[in-house]
Coordinates of C-alpha atoms in Angstrom, one line a residue:
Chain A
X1 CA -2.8 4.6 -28.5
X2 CA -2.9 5.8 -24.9
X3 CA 0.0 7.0 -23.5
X4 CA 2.1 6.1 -20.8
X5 CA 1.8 8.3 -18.1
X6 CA 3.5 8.0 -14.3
X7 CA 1.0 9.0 -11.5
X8 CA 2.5 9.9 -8.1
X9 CA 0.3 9.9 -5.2
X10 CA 2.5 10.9 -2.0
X11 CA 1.9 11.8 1.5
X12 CA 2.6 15.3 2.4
X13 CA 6.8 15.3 3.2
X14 CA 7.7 11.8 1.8
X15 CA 9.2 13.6 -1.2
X16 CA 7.4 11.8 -4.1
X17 CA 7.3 15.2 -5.8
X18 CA 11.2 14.9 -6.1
X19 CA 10.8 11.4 -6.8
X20 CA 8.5 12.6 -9.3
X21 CA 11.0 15.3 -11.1
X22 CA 14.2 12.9 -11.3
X23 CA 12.3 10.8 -12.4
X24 CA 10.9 12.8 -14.9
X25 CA 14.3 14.1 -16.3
X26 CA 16.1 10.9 -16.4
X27 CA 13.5 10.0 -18.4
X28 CA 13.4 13.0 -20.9
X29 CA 9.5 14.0 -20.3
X30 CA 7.8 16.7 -18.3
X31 CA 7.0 16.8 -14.6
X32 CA 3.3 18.6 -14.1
X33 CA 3.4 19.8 -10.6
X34 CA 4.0 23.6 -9.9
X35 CA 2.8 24.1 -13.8
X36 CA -0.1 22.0 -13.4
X37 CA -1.4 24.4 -10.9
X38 CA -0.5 27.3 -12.7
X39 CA -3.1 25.8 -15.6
X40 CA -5.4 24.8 -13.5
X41 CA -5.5 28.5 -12.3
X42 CA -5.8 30.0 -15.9
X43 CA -8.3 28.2 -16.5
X44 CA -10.3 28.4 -13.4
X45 CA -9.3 31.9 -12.4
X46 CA -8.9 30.9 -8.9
X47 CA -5.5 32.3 -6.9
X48 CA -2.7 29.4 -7.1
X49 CA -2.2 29.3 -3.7
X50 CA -6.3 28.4 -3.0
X51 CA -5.6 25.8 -5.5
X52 CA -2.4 24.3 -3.7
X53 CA -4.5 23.1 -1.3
X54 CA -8.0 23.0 -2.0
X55 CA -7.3 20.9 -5.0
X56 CA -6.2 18.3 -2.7
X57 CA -7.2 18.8 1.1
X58 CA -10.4 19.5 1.9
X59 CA -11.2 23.3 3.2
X60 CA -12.6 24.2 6.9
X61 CA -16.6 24.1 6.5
X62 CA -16.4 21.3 3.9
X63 CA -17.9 18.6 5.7
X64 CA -20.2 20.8 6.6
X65 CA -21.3 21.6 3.1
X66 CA -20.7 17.9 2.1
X67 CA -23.1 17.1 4.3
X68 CA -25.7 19.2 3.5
X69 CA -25.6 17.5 0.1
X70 CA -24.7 20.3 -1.9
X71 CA -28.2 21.6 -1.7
X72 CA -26.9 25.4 -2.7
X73 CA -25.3 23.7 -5.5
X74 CA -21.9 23.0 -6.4
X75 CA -19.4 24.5 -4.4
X76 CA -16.1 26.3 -5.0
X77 CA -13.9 22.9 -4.4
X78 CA -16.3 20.9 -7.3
X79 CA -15.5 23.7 -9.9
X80 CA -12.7 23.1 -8.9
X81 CA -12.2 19.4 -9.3
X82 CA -13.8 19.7 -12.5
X83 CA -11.4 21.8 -14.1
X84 CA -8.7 19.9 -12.7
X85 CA -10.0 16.9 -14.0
X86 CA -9.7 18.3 -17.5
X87 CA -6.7 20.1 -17.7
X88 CA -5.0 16.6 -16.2
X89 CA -7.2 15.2 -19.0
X90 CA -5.8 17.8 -21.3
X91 CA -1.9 16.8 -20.4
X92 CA -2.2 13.3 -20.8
X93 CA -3.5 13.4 -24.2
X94 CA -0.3 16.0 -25.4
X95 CA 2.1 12.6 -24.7
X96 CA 3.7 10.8 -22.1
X97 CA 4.8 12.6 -18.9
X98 CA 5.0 12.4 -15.0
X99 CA 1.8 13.9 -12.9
X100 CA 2.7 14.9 -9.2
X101 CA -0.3 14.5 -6.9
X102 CA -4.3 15.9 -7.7
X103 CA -5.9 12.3 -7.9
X104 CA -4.4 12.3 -11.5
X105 CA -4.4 8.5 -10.6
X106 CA -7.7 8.1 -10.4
X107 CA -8.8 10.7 -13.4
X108 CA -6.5 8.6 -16.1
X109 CA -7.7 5.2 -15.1
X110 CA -9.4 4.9 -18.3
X111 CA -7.9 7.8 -20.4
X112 CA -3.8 7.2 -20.1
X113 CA -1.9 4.1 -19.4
X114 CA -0.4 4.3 -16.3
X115 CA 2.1 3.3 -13.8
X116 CA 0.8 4.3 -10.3
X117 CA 3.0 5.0 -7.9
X118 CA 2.4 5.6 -4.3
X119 CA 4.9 7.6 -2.1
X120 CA 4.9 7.3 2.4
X121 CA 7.5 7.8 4.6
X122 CA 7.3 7.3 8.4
X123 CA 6.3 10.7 10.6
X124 CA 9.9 11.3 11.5
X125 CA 11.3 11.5 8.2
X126 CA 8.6 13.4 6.8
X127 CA 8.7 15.7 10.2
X128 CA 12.5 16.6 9.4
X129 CA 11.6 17.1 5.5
X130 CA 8.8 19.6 6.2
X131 CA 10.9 22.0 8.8
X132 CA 13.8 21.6 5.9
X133 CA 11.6 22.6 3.2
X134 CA 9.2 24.9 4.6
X135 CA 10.7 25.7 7.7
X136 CA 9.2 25.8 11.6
X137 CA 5.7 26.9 11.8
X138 CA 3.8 27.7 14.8
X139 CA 1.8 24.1 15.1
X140 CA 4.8 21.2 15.3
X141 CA 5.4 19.3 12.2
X142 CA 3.7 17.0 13.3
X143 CA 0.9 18.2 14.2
X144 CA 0.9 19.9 10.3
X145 CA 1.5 16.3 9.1
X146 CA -1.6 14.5 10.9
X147 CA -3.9 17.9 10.0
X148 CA -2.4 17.5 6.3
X149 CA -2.8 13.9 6.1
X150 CA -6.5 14.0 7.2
X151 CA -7.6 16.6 5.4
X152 CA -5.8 14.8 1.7
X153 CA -7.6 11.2 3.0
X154 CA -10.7 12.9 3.4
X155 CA -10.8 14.9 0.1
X156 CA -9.7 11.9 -2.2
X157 CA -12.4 10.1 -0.3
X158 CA -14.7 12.6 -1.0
X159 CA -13.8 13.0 -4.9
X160 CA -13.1 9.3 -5.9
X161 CA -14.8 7.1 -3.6
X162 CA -11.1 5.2 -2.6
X163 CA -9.1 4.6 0.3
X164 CA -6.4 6.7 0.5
X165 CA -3.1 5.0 0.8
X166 CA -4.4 1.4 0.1
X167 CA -1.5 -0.3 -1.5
X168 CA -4.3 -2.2 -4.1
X169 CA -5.0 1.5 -5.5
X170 CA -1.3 1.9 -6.9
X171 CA 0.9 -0.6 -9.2
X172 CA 3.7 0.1 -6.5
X173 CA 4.1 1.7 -3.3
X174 CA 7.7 2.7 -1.7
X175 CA 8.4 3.7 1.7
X176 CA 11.4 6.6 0.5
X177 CA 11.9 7.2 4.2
X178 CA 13.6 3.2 4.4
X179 CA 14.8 2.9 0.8
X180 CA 15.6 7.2 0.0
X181 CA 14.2 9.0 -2.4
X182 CA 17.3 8.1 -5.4
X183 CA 16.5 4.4 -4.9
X184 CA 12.6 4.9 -5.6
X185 CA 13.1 7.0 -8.1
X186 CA 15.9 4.1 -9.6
X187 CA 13.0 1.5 -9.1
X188 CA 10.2 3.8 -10.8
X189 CA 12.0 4.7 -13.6
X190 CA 13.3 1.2 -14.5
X191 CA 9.6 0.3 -14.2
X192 CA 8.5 2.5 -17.0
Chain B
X1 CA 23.7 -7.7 14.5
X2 CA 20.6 -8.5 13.3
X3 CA 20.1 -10.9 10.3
X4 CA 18.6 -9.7 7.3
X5 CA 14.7 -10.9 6.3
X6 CA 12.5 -10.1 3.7
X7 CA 9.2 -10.7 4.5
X8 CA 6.4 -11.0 2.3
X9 CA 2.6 -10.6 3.1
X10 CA 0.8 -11.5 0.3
X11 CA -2.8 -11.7 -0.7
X12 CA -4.6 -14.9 -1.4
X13 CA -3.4 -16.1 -5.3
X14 CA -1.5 -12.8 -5.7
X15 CA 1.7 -15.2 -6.4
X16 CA 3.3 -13.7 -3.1
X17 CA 5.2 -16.9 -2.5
X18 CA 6.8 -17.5 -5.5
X19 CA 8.1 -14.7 -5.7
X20 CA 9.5 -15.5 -2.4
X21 CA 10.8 -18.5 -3.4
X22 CA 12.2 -16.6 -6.5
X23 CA 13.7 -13.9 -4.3
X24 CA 15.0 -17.2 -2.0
X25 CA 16.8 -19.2 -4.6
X26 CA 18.5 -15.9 -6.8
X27 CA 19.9 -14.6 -2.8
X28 CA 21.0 -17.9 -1.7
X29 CA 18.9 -17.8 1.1
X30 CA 16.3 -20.1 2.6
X31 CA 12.4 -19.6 1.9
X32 CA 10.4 -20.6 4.7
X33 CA 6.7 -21.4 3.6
X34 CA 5.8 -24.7 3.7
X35 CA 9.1 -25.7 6.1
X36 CA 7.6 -23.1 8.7
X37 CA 4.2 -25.1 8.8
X38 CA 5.7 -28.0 9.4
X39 CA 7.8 -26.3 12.1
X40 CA 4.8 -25.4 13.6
X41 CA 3.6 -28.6 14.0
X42 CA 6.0 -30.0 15.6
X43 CA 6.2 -27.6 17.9
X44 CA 2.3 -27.3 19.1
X45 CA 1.1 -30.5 17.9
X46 CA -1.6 -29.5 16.0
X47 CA -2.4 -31.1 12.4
X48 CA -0.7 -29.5 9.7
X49 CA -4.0 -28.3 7.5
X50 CA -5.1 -26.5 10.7
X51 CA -2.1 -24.7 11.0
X52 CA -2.1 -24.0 7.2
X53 CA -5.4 -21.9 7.7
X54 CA -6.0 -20.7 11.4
X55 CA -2.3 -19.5 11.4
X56 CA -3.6 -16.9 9.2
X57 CA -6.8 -16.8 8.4
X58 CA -10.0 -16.4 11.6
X59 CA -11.9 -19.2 11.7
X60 CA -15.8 -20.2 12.3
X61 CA -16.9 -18.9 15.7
X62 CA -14.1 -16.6 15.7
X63 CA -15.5 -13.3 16.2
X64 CA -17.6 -14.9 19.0
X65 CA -15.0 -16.1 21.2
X66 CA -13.3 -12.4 20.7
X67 CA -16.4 -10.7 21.6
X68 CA -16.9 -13.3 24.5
X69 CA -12.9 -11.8 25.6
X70 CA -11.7 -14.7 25.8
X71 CA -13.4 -15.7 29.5
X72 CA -12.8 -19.3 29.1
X73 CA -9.1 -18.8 28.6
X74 CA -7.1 -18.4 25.8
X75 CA -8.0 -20.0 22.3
X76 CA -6.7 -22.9 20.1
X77 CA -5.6 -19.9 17.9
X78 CA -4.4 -18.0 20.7
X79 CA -1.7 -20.7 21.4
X80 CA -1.4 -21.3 17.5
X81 CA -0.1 -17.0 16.9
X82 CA 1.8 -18.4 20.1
X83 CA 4.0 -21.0 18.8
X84 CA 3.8 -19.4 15.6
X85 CA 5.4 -16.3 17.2
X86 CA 8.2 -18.1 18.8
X87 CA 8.7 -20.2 15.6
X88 CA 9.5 -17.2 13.4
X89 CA 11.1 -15.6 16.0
X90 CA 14.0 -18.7 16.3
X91 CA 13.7 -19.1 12.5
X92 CA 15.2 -15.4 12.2
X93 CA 17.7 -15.7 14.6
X94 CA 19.3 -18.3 12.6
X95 CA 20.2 -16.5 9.6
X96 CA 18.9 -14.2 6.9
X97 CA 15.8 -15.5 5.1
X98 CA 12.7 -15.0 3.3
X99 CA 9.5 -15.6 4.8
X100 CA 5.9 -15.6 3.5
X101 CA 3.1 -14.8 5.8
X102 CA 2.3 -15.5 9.2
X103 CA 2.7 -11.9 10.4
X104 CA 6.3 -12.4 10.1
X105 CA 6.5 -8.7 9.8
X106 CA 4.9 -7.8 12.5
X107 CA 6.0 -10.5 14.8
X108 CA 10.1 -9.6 13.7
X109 CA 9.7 -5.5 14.0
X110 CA 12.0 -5.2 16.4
X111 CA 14.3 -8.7 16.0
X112 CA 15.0 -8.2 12.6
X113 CA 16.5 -5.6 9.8
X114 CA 13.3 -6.5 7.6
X115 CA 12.4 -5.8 4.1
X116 CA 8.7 -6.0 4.5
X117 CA 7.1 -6.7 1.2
X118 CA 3.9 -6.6 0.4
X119 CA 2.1 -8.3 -3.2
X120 CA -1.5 -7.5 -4.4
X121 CA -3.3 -8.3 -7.8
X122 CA -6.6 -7.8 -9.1
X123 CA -9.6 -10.1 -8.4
X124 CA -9.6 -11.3 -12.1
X125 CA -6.0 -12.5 -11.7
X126 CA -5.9 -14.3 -8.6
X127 CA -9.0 -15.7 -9.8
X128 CA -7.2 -17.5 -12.5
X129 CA -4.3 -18.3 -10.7
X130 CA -6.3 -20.0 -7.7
X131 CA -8.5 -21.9 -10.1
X132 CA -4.9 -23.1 -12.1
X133 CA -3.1 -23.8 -8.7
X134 CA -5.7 -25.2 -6.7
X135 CA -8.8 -26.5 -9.1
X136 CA -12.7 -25.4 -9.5
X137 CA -14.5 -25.8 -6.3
X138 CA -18.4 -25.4 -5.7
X139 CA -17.4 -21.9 -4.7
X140 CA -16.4 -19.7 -7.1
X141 CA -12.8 -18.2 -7.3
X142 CA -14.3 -14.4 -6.8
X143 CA -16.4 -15.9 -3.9
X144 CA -12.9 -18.2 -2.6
X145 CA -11.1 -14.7 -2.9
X146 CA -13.7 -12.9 -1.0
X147 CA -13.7 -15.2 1.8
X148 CA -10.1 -15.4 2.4
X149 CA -9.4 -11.9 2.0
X150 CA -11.8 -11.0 4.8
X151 CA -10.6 -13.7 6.8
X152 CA -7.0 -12.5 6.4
X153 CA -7.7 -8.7 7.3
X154 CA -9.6 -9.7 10.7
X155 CA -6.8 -12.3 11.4
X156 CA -3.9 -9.1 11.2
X157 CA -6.4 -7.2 12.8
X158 CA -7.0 -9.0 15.4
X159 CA -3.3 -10.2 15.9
X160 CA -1.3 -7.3 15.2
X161 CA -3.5 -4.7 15.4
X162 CA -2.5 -3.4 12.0
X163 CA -4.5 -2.8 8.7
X164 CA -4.4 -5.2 5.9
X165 CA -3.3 -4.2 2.6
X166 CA -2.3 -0.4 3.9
X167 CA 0.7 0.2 1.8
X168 CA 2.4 2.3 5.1
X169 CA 3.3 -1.0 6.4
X170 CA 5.5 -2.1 4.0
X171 CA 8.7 -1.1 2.7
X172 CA 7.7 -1.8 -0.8
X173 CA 3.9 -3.2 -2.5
X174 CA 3.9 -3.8 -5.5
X175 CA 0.9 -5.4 -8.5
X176 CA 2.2 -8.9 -9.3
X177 CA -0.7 -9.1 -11.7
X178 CA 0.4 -5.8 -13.6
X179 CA 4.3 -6.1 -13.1
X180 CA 4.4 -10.0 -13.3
X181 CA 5.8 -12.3 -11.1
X182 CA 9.0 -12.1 -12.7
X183 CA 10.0 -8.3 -12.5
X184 CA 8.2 -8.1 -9.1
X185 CA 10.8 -10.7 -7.4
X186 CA 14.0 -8.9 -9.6
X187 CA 12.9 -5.3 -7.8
X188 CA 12.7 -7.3 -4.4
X189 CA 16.2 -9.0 -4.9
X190 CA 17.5 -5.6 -6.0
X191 CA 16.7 -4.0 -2.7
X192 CA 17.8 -6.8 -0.4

C-alpha cells in the first residue's frame, strides 16, 4: 500500500513551511525540509546552500543553457533534480510524512498517495515575513519576492511541464495571509 | 460594515454550486444561483437562457467584436456584465450571502468582506457528473467540458482581467472530486 504523504508547495514567504512543520507534529510524522536538503547533499555532494536554491529556482545562465538544448549534456541543476527525485522517492517509501517544497508534488503522483497542498499569500504579508525571517537585504523585499517567484515558476516549468500555482495542480490551496497560518494548518491536518 | 459573502467560482460540473447551496442552508444564509438569473432578467430584459450562458461564458463572434474594440458601441454582453454588475452589487448590500459565479468576486473586491472560493475536479469527474445532471448530448462530456472551460477563462479574462483557475485569487480552492462534495462545503462553512 502507498502511503499517505502531505505535499506542500508554497510561495517564497507565505509560510507553508511552518504550515508544513505544525502540521507535521500535530500529526506525529516527520517534516523533510532542512533534512531533505541535507540528504540530497550527501548524496549529491553538492554544498547545501547551492542546493537551497538551485533545487527549486532556476540559476543565472539557465535559460541560456535550456535553450541550447542541453547539447553539452546534462547540466549541474539535472543531476541535481535527479537525485532529488530519488531521495524524495526514497522518503516516501520509509512511511507516511510531510514534504516541504522541491516539486515532491509532482515526483509522488504515482509513487505516494497524496494530499497536495498549495500555500500563497498576498506580496504584503509575505514582504513583512521575509524582512522578519531573513531580515533587510539590499534589493526591497519585494523586489526579492517577484525575482524569487519567477525564478521557482520558471524552474517547476522547466522540470515538470505544469503551471506553477494553478489551483487544479493541488487538492487544496489556502491563501495563509487571509486565513493565518494556525487555521491552514487546522484545515490540512483535519484533511489527512 | 460590510456584509459577509462567500463566493464561489466554480468550474463547469466541478459541483461548485451545491456546495454553495450546502454552505447556504447549514449558515442560514441565502444562495443566490438561479434567483440571481432571474434577477438579471428582470432587470435587462433579456431571456433567461441567454443570461444563463453569456453572463459567463463568451459567446460566438466574441473575440471578433473585442478585436474590432468595440467601434460599434458597446455589446449585448457589455450591457449583460453591466446589469449583472449592479445586480450582485445590490444583492450584497442586502445581507451576507453565498453566491455562485458571475465574477461575484471580482465584481464585490472592494464592497464586500468575501470569502472567495474556488472548486475544481478532474475531467473524468465532471464528466460524469455533467452527463448525470444534464444528459448525453451529440458532444461528448470531455468535449462539453472543453468548450466551456475555454469559454469561462476568456469570459474572466476578458471581464476582470484576472486568470482563471489561478489559485492566488482565492482565499481557499479546493478538489471537490478528491475531497467530495460533502467535506469541501464543511471546510467552507468552517471558515465563514
Amino acid at each position: 500500500m502507498k502511503n499517505r504523504i502531505i505535499t506542500i508547495s508554497r510561495e517564497f514567504g507565505s509560510g507553508g513551511r511552518t504550515i508544513g512543520k505544525k502540521v507535521a507534529e500535530d500529526l506525529g510524522i516527520p517534516c523533510y525540509d532542512k533534512e531533505l536538503i541535507h540528504k540530497i547533499a550527501l548524496e549529491s555532494g553538492f554544498d547545501e546552500n547551492y542546493i537551497k536554491d538551485a533545487g527549486e529556482y532556476v540559476q543565472g545562465g539557465f535559460l541560456a543553457s535550456a535553450l541550447s538544448n542541453r547539447s553539452f549534456g546534462p547540466t549541474n541543476e539535472d543531476y541535481l533534480w535527479k537525485i532529488q527525485y530519488q531521495v524524495i522517492t526514497d522518503l516516501a517509501e520509509k512511511g507516511p510524512c510531510v514534504i516541504v517544497g522541491r516539486c515532491a508534488d509532482y515526483i509522488l503522483q504515482d509513487k505516494a498517495d497524496c494530499l497536495k497542498v498549495f500555500i500563497h499569500a498576498d506580496m504584503e504579508f509575505r514582504a513583512n515575513r521575509i524582512v522578519e525571517e531573513y531580515g533587510e537585504r539590499e534589493e526591497s523585499p519585494i523586489q526579492r519576492l517577484q525575482e524569487k517567484d519567477k525564478r521557482r515558476a520558471a524552474y517547476h516549468r522547466f522540470y515538470t511541464n505544469m503551471k506553477w500555482g494553478q489551483a487544479k495542480n493541488y487538492h487544496i490551496a489556502l491563501d495563509s495571509g487571509v486565513l493565518g497560518i494556525e487555521r491552514c494548518a487546522g484545515i490540512i491536518r483535519n484533511l489527512y
